[in-house]
CSV table of C-alpha atoms in Angstrom, one decimal:
chain,number,residue,atom,x,y,z
A,1,SER,CA,-81.9,-4.3,172.0
A,2,THR,CA,-79.1,-4.2,174.5
A,3,ASP,CA,-81.0,-6.4,177.0
A,4,GLU,CA,-81.4,-9.1,174.3
A,5,LEU,CA,-77.7,-8.9,173.5
A,6,LYS,CA,-76.8,-9.4,177.1
A,7,ALA,CA,-79.2,-12.3,177.3
A,8,HIS,CA,-77.6,-14.0,174.3
A,9,PHE,CA,-74.1,-13.8,175.9
A,10,THR,CA,-75.5,-15.1,179.2
A,11,ILE,CA,-77.4,-18.0,177.6
A,12,ALA,CA,-74.3,-19.1,175.6
A,13,ARG,CA,-71.9,-19.0,178.6
A,14,ASN,CA,-74.4,-20.6,181.0
A,15,ASN,CA,-74.6,-23.5,178.5
A,16,GLY,CA,-70.9,-23.9,178.1
A,17,ILE,CA,-70.9,-22.6,174.6
A,18,LYS,CA,-67.4,-21.1,173.7
A,19,LEU,CA,-68.0,-17.9,171.9
A,20,ARG,CA,-65.6,-16.7,169.2
A,21,GLU,CA,-65.2,-13.6,171.3
A,22,ASP,CA,-64.1,-15.7,174.3
A,23,VAL,CA,-61.4,-17.3,172.2
A,24,LEU,CA,-60.2,-13.9,171.0
A,25,GLN,CA,-60.2,-12.5,174.5
A,26,ALA,CA,-58.1,-15.4,176.0
A,27,THR,CA,-55.7,-15.2,173.0
A,28,PHE,CA,-55.4,-11.4,173.4
A,29,SER,CA,-54.6,-11.7,177.0
A,30,ASP,CA,-51.7,-14.1,176.3
A,31,PHE,CA,-50.6,-11.8,173.5
A,32,VAL,CA,-50.5,-8.7,175.7
A,33,LYS,CA,-48.6,-10.6,178.4
A,34,THR,CA,-46.0,-11.6,175.9
A,35,ILE,CA,-45.6,-8.1,174.6
A,36,TYR,CA,-44.1,-7.3,178.0
A,37,THR,CA,-42.2,-10.5,178.6
A,38,SER,CA,-40.7,-10.9,175.1
A,39,ASN,CA,-39.2,-7.4,175.0
A,40,PRO,CA,-35.8,-8.0,173.3
A,41,ASP,CA,-34.3,-4.8,174.8
A,42,ASP,CA,-34.4,-4.6,178.6
A,43,THR,CA,-33.0,-1.1,178.5
A,44,VAL,CA,-36.3,0.3,177.1
A,45,GLN,CA,-39.8,0.1,178.6
A,46,ARG,CA,-43.0,-1.1,176.9
A,47,ARG,CA,-46.4,0.2,177.8
A,48,VAL,CA,-49.8,-0.9,176.5
A,49,ASP,CA,-53.0,1.0,176.2
A,50,VAL,CA,-56.1,-1.2,175.5
A,51,ILE,CA,-59.0,0.5,173.8
A,52,GLY,CA,-62.3,-1.3,173.4
A,53,PHE,CA,-64.7,-0.2,170.6
A,54,SER,CA,-68.1,-1.0,169.1
A,55,GLY,CA,-71.1,0.4,170.8
A,56,PRO,CA,-74.8,1.1,170.4
A,57,TYR,CA,-76.0,2.5,167.1
A,58,HIS,CA,-75.4,6.2,166.8
A,59,GLY,CA,-74.0,6.3,170.4
A,60,ALA,CA,-71.6,8.9,171.6
A,61,ALA,CA,-67.9,8.5,170.9
A,62,SER,CA,-67.2,8.1,174.6
A,63,ASP,CA,-69.6,5.1,174.7
A,64,ILE,CA,-68.4,3.5,171.5
A,65,VAL,CA,-64.7,3.9,172.2
A,66,ARG,CA,-63.4,3.3,175.7
A,67,ASP,CA,-59.8,3.5,177.0
A,68,LEU,CA,-60.0,0.4,179.2
A,69,THR,CA,-56.6,1.0,180.9
A,70,SER,CA,-56.9,4.8,181.3
A,71,GLY,CA,-53.8,5.4,179.3
A,72,PRO,CA,-50.6,3.4,178.6
A,73,THR,CA,-49.7,1.1,181.5
A,74,THR,CA,-46.6,-0.9,182.5
A,75,ASP,CA,-48.8,-3.2,184.5
A,76,GLN,CA,-49.1,-6.5,182.7
A,77,THR,CA,-52.2,-7.7,184.5
A,78,THR,CA,-54.1,-4.5,184.0
A,79,ALA,CA,-53.6,-4.6,180.2
A,80,ALA,CA,-54.1,-8.4,179.9
A,81,THR,CA,-57.5,-8.3,181.6
A,82,ALA,CA,-58.7,-5.0,180.2
A,83,LEU,CA,-61.1,-6.4,177.6
A,84,THR,CA,-63.3,-7.9,180.4
A,85,LEU,CA,-64.2,-4.3,181.3
A,86,PHE,CA,-66.0,-3.7,178.0
A,87,PRO,CA,-69.7,-4.2,178.5
A,88,ASP,CA,-71.5,-7.0,176.6
A,89,ASP,CA,-74.4,-4.7,175.7
A,90,HIS,CA,-72.1,-2.5,173.7
A,91,LYS,CA,-70.7,-5.3,171.5
A,92,GLN,CA,-72.7,-4.4,168.5
A,93,MET,CA,-73.2,-1.9,165.7
A,94,THR,CA,-69.6,-1.0,164.8
A,95,GLU,CA,-69.3,2.5,163.4
A,96,PHE,CA,-65.8,3.1,162.1
A,97,GLU,CA,-66.5,6.7,161.1
A,98,THR,CA,-66.9,7.4,164.8
A,99,ILE,CA,-64.4,4.9,166.1
A,100,LEU,CA,-61.2,5.6,164.2
A,101,PRO,CA,-61.2,9.4,164.7
A,102,GLU,CA,-61.8,8.9,168.4
A,103,ILE,CA,-59.0,6.3,168.6
A,104,SER,CA,-56.7,8.7,166.7
A,105,ARG,CA,-57.5,11.3,169.3
A,106,ILE,CA,-56.7,9.0,172.2
A,107,VAL,CA,-53.5,7.8,170.6
A,108,GLY,CA,-52.4,11.4,170.1
A,109,ARG,CA,-49.2,12.5,168.3
A,110,GLN,CA,-46.2,10.3,167.5
A,111,GLY,CA,-43.3,10.6,169.9
A,112,THR,CA,-39.6,10.6,169.5
A,113,GLY,CA,-38.9,7.6,171.8
A,114,LEU,CA,-36.3,9.6,173.7
A,115,THR,CA,-38.2,10.1,176.9
A,116,ASP,CA,-41.1,8.4,178.8
A,117,THR,CA,-43.3,11.4,178.0
A,118,SER,CA,-42.6,11.1,174.2
A,119,PRO,CA,-43.0,7.4,173.4
A,120,ILE,CA,-42.9,5.9,170.0
A,121,LYS,CA,-46.4,4.6,169.4
A,122,MET,CA,-48.0,1.8,167.4
A,123,LEU,CA,-51.7,1.0,166.9
A,124,VAL,CA,-52.8,-2.6,166.8
A,125,LEU,CA,-56.3,-2.8,165.4
A,126,ILE,CA,-58.0,-6.2,166.0
A,127,THR,CA,-61.4,-6.5,164.2
A,128,ASP,CA,-63.5,-8.4,161.7
A,129,GLY,CA,-63.9,-5.1,159.9
A,130,VAL,CA,-67.7,-5.5,159.6
A,131,ARG,CA,-69.6,-2.2,159.7
A,132,SER,CA,-73.2,-2.4,161.0
A,133,ASN,CA,-75.2,0.2,159.3
A,134,ARG,CA,-78.4,-0.8,157.5
A,135,PHE,CA,-78.0,2.2,155.1
A,136,ASN,CA,-74.4,1.5,154.0
A,137,PHE,CA,-73.4,-2.1,153.3
A,138,ILE,CA,-69.8,-1.3,152.5
A,139,SER,CA,-67.3,-1.4,155.4
A,140,ASP,CA,-66.0,2.1,155.9
A,141,ILE,CA,-62.9,1.0,157.8
A,142,ASP,CA,-60.8,2.8,155.2
A,143,LYS,CA,-63.3,5.3,153.7
A,144,ALA,CA,-62.7,9.0,153.1
A,145,TYR,CA,-62.6,11.0,156.3
A,146,ASP,CA,-64.9,14.1,156.6
A,147,GLY,CA,-65.6,14.1,152.9
A,148,SER,CA,-61.9,14.7,152.0
A,149,SER,CA,-59.5,12.4,150.1
A,150,GLU,CA,-57.9,11.5,153.4
A,151,THR,CA,-59.1,8.1,154.8
A,152,LEU,CA,-59.8,7.2,158.3
A,153,CYS,CA,-56.7,5.0,158.6
A,154,LYS,CA,-54.5,7.3,156.6
A,155,ALA,CA,-55.2,10.1,159.1
A,156,ILE,CA,-53.6,7.9,161.8
A,157,LYS,CA,-50.7,6.7,159.6
A,158,ASP,CA,-49.9,10.2,158.5
A,159,LYS,CA,-49.0,11.0,162.1
A,160,GLY,CA,-46.1,8.6,161.7
A,161,ILE,CA,-47.9,5.8,163.7
A,162,ILE,CA,-47.6,2.2,162.4
A,163,VAL,CA,-51.1,0.7,162.1
A,164,ALA,CA,-51.1,-3.1,162.4
A,165,VAL,CA,-54.4,-4.7,161.4
A,166,VAL,CA,-55.3,-8.2,162.6
A,167,ASN,CA,-58.3,-9.3,160.5
A,168,VAL,CA,-60.3,-11.8,162.6
A,169,GLN,CA,-62.3,-12.8,159.6
A,170,TYR,CA,-66.1,-13.0,160.0
A,171,LEU,CA,-67.2,-16.6,159.5
A,172,ASP,CA,-68.6,-17.3,156.1
A,173,SER,CA,-72.2,-18.3,156.8
A,174,THR,CA,-73.6,-18.0,153.3
A,175,GLY,CA,-77.2,-18.9,153.4
A,176,ASP,CA,-77.9,-17.6,156.9
A,177,TYR,CA,-80.4,-14.7,156.7
A,178,TRP,CA,-78.4,-12.2,158.7
A,179,PHE,CA,-75.1,-13.0,157.0
A,180,ASN,CA,-76.7,-12.6,153.6
A,181,TYR,CA,-78.4,-9.4,154.7
A,182,TRP,CA,-75.2,-7.7,156.1
A,183,LEU,CA,-72.3,-9.3,154.2
A,184,GLY,CA,-73.7,-11.1,151.2
A,185,ARG,CA,-75.0,-8.0,149.5
A,186,SER,CA,-73.4,-6.7,146.3
A,187,ALA,CA,-71.6,-3.4,146.4
A,188,ASN,CA,-70.5,-1.4,143.4
A,189,PHE,CA,-66.8,-1.0,143.5
A,190,ASP,CA,-64.5,0.5,140.8
A,191,THR,CA,-63.5,-3.0,139.8
A,192,GLY,CA,-67.1,-4.1,139.4
A,193,TYR,CA,-69.7,-5.8,141.6
A,194,SER,CA,-68.6,-7.8,144.6
A,195,THR,CA,-70.0,-8.8,147.9
A,196,VAL,CA,-69.1,-6.8,151.0
A,197,TYR,CA,-67.7,-10.0,152.5
A,198,ALA,CA,-65.3,-10.4,149.6
A,199,GLU,CA,-64.1,-6.8,149.8
A,200,LEU,CA,-63.4,-6.7,153.6
A,201,PRO,CA,-59.9,-8.1,153.5
A,202,ASN,CA,-58.9,-5.6,150.8
A,203,ALA,CA,-60.3,-2.6,152.8
A,204,MET,CA,-58.5,-3.9,156.0
A,205,GLN,CA,-55.2,-4.4,154.2
A,206,GLU,CA,-55.4,-0.9,152.8
A,207,CYS,CA,-56.0,0.4,156.4
A,208,ALA,CA,-52.8,-1.3,157.6
A,209,SER,CA,-49.3,0.1,157.2
A,210,PRO,CA,-47.3,-1.7,154.5
A,211,GLY,CA,-46.3,-5.2,155.8
A,212,TRP,CA,-48.5,-4.9,158.9
A,213,TYR,CA,-51.6,-6.8,157.8
A,214,PHE,CA,-52.3,-10.2,159.5
A,215,GLN,CA,-55.3,-12.4,158.8
A,216,ALA,CA,-57.0,-15.1,160.8
A,217,THR,CA,-59.5,-17.0,158.6
A,218,ASP,CA,-60.9,-18.9,161.5
A,219,THR,CA,-60.8,-19.0,165.3
A,220,ASP,CA,-57.9,-21.5,165.4
A,221,GLN,CA,-55.7,-19.0,163.4
A,222,ILE,CA,-56.1,-16.1,165.8
A,223,ASP,CA,-53.2,-17.2,168.0
A,224,GLY,CA,-51.0,-17.7,164.9
A,225,ALA,CA,-51.8,-14.2,163.5
A,226,LEU,CA,-51.0,-12.6,166.9
A,227,THR,CA,-47.8,-14.6,167.2
A,228,LYS,CA,-46.6,-13.4,163.7
A,229,LEU,CA,-47.5,-9.8,164.7
A,230,LEU,CA,-45.5,-10.1,168.0
A,231,ASP,CA,-42.5,-11.5,166.1
A,232,GLN,CA,-42.6,-8.5,163.8
A,233,ILE,CA,-43.0,-6.0,166.7
A,234,ASN,CA,-40.0,-7.5,168.4
A,235,LYS,CA,-37.9,-7.1,165.2
A,236,THR,CA,-39.0,-3.4,164.8
A,237,SER,CA,-37.3,-0.5,166.6
A,238,LEU,CA,-40.1,0.6,168.9
A,239,ARG,CA,-39.0,2.0,172.2
A,240,LEU,CA,-42.4,2.3,173.7
A,241,ILE,CA,-45.6,0.6,172.4
A,242,LYS,CA,-49.1,1.9,172.7
């Protein structure tokens, strides 16, 4: 339940237990600040929109996906602290089939970069890629969209928007009941049987635009993955970043 979830966060933090999420949040904050301060071209403006996602099982899109900065902002502090606004009781039951179309709607069309009202946009998707649906044990981060051949991620990329994916890899806890239940199950792929856990990196790399996939295999590597992403952003011609 949501109350139990909030209690788990409270117990951990009250006992000085550093959660993986806390590490990510601190690293993300530094990453966002550096997006602004490392801009190699001071003749152009960068704006950041922070969108939080997850949410209660079968919740409304507006609950699962939240625009935490209310649109792209030039305010560094607003963007860097935005993740703290996402409620603890919604940090569960990820549903990519709801999340990605809603994110695509929020991001909107690709712009020309010629004016402030038509920015060139880029989507940075930071996730462990794990889908939480007891009836479907295969992550649907890059599954077909609305029953067509178009995938959830392709629908965004086809608008001309670069999709960068940072895979904050779920910790391998083989032997743990819930890890085995959600990620240790075998799934029938075209290449044969494999576990959901083994297939997650493949699905997430397919979601990313070519050359824009970054992987952190443990908490200590999150900073390194975001640093590599930032270096690549700074080398890419993006006038305004969302």
